[in-house]
XYZ file of C-alpha atoms in Angstrom:
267
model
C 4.037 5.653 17.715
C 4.335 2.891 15.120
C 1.789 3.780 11.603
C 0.249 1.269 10.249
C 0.242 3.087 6.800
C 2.311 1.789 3.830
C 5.770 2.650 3.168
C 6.670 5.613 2.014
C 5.746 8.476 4.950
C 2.055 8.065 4.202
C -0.532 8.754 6.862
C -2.255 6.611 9.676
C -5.574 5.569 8.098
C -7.444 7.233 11.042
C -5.893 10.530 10.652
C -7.104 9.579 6.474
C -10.712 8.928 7.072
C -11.066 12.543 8.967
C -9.043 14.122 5.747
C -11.492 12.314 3.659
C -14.584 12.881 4.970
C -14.467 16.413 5.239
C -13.375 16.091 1.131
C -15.943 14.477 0.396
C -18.894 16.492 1.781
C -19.144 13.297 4.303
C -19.656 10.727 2.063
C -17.471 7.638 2.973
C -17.218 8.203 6.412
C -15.546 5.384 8.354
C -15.368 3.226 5.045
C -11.143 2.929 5.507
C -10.796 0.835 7.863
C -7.363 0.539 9.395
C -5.961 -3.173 8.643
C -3.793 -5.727 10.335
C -0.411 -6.633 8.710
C 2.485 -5.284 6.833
C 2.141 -3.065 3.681
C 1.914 -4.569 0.204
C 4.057 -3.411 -2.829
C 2.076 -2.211 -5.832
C 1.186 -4.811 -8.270
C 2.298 -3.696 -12.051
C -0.076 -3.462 -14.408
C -0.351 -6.714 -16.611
C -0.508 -6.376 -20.505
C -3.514 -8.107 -20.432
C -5.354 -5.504 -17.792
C -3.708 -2.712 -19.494
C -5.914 -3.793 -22.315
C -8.763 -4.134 -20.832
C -8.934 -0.644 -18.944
C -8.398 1.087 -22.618
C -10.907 -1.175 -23.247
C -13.219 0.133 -20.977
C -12.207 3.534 -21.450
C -13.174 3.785 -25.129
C -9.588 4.094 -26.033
C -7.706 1.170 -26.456
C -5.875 1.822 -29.967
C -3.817 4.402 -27.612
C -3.708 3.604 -23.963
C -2.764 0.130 -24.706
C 0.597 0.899 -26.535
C 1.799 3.133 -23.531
C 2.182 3.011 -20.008
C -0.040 3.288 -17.579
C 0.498 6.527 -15.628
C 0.029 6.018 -11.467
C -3.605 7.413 -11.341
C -4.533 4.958 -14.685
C -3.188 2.034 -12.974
C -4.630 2.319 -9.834
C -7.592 2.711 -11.673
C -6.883 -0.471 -13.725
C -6.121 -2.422 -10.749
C -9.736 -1.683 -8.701
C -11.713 -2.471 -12.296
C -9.574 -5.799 -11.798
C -11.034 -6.439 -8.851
C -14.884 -6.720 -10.447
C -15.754 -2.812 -10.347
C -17.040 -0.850 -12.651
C -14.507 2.217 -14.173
C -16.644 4.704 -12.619
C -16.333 3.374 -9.160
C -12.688 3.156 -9.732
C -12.264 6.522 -10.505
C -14.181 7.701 -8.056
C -12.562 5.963 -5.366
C -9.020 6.836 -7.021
C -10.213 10.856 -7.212
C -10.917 10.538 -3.099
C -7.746 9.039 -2.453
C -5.792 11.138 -5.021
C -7.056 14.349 -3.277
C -4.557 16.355 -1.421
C -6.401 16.118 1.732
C -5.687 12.094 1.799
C -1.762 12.749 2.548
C -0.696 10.126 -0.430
C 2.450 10.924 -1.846
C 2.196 11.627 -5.153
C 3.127 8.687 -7.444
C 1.394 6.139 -4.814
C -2.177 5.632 -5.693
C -1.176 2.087 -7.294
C 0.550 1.000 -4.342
C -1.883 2.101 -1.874
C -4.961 0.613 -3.603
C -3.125 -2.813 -3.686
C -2.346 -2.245 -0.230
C -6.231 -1.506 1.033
C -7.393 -4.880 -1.992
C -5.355 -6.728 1.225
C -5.331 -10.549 0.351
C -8.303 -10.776 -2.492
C -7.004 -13.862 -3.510
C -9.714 -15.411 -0.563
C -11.765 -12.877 0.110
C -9.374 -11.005 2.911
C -9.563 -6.974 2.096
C -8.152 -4.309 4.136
C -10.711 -1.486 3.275
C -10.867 -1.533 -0.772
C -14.141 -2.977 -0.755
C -15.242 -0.782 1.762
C -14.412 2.171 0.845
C -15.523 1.014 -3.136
C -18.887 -0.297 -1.736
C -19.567 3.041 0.033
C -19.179 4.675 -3.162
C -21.150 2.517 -5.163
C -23.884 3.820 -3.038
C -23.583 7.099 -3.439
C -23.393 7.122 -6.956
C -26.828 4.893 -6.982
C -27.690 7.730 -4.909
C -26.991 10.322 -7.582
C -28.274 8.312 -10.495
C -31.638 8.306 -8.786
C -31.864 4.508 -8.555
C -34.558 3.709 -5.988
C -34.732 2.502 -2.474
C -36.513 -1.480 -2.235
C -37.650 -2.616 0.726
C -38.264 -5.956 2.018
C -38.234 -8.000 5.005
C -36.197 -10.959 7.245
C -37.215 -13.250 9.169
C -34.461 -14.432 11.574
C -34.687 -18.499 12.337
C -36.700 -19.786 14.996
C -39.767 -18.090 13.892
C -38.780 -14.682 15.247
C -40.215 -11.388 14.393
C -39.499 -9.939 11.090
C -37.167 -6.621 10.941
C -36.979 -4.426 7.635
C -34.124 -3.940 5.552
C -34.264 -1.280 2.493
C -31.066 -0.774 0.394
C -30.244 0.381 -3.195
C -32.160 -1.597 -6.242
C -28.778 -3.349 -7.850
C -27.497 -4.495 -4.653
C -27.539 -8.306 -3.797
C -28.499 -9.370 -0.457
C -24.531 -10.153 0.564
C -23.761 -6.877 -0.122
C -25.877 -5.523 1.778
C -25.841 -7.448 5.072
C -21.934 -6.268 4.393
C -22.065 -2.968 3.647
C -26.092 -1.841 3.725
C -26.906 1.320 5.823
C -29.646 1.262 8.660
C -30.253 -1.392 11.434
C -32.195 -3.848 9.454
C -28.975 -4.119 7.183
C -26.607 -4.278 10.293
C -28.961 -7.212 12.010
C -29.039 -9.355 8.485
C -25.306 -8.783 8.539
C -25.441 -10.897 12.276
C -27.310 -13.173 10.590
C -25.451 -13.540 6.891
C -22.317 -14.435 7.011
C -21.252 -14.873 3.165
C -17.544 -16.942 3.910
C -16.707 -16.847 0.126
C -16.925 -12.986 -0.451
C -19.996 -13.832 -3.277
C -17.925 -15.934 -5.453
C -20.743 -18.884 -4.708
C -17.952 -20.837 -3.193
C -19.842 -21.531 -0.466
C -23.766 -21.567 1.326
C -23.436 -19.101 3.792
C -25.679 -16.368 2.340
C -28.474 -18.724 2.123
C -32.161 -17.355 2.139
C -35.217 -19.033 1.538
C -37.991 -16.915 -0.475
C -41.222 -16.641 0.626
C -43.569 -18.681 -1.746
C -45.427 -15.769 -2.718
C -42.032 -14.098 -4.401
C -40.217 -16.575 -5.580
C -41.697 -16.562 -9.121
C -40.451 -12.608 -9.179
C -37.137 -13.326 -7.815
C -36.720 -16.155 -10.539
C -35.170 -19.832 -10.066
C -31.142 -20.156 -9.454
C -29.023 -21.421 -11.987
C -27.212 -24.277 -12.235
C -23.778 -23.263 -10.688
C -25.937 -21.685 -7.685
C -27.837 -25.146 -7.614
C -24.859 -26.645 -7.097
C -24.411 -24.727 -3.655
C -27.610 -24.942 -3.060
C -27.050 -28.778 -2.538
C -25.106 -28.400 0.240
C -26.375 -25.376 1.915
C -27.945 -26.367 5.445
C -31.366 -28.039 4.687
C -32.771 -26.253 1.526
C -36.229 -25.742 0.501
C -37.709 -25.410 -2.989
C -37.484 -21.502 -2.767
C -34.242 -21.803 -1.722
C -31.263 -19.207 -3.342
C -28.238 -17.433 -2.252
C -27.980 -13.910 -1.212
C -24.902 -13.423 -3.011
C -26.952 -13.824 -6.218
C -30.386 -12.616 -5.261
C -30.199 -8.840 -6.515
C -33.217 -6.193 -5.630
C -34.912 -4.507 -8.336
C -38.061 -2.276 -7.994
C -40.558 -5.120 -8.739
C -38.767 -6.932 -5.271
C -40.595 -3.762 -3.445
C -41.622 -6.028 -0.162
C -40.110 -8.922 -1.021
C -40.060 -11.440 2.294
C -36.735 -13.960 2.817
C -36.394 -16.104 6.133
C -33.186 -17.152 7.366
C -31.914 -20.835 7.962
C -31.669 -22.345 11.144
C -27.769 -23.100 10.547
C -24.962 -22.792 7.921
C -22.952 -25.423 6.303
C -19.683 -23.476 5.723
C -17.159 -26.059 4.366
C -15.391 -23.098 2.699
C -13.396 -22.912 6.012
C -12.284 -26.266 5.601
C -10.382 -25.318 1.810
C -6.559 -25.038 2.663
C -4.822 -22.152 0.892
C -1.593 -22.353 2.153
């Protein structure tokens, strides 16, 4: 049989997510997702990123005069992609764990691998697997659970969501647990990946909350202007975040999306 891992004898990412679920007490179960296409070579570390992981680490005046070692870069390389250092290390320390099969030496190349095509928005279980993590440290850091509730268009019944305070709305209709997040995700389809490139994600707030969620700014404005028939409440899930005083906070979904994002050509 053909593996769809990268080069370099690793393992096929099914036979990694039961090596890595076990590792980690269950926790990121499912999150690799096994993706289309051929493997990636690793991406070298610019000067410029180098900097800004010693940066980040508290220890620039050294790390930046020497090379990154494997485990640093692939470290480096996730922070690039807009997450915080201690979600890149934790996702590095799962994959770096003997039970993943990765070759030593590899962790660079196989993150850049799973990142996929970030350039517009196309990953290949980085974000996933990143996402899931995310959650579990809220999870240990005691952040608290918000509820609040949807109301698909058409006037249908309202279903209940409740996800991590710090997550946006996108993220979870991506990556939320429970069937309230897995319905929003039928309903949200955020095209852009959250970069406000596009409408898609587009909520209206019920009167009541919008003063607590707070007014868009003007870059999400200028979305908002072309999203599919918005209201005075209107914002964008991408950039509506919960926090504890959004406990119950009601959102209704458009009738229809205007997603001229497809229509960019990237080739």
């Amino acid at each position: 049989a053909t593996s769809c891992a990268p080069a370099g004898g690793r393992r096929p990412w099914a036979m990694w997510r039961r090596l890595l679920a076990p590792r980690c007490g269950g926790r990121w179960r499912g999150a690799l997702q096994a993706p289309g296409g051929r493997p990636v070579a690793a991406v070298p570390p610019t000067d410029a990123l180098r900097r800004r992981f010693a940066s980040d680490r508290g220890d620039g005046g050294q790390l930046a005069q020497r090379p990154l070692s494997d485990r640093e870069a692939a470290c480096a390389f996730i922070v690039e992609r807009g997450y915080s250092q201690e979600v890149a290390q934790a996702v590095v320390a799962a994959l770096a764990a003997p039970s993943s099969g990765i070759p030593s030496g590899q962790l660079l190349s196989t993150v850049t691998w799973m990142a996929g095509r970030w350039e517009v928005g196309e990953d290949a279980g980085l974000q996933a697997l990143a996402k899931s993590v995310e959650q579990d440290l809220a999870r240990d850091a005691g952040k608290r659970i918000v509820r609040f509730s949807v109301r698909p268009p058409g006037g249908g019944e309202a279903f209940s969501c409740e996800a991590f305070e710090g997550m946006s709305l996108k993220e979870v209709a991506e990556h939320g647990t429970g069937d309230g997040a897995k319905l929003l995700g039928e309903y949200v389809e955020c095209a852009c990946s959250g970069i406000m490139a596009c409408s898609t994600c587009h909520v209206y707030v019920h009167p009541d909350w919008f003063s607590k969620v707070g007014s868009p700014n003007e870059a999400e404005m200028d979305m908002l202007e072309l999203a599919y028939e918005p209201r005075g409440t209107s914002r964008l899930g991408c950039q509506l975040r919960l926090a504890q005083e959004l406990e119950g906070l009601e959102v209704t979904i458009p009738g229809g999306a205007n997603n001229m994002f497809d229509n960019i050509p990237f080739d």
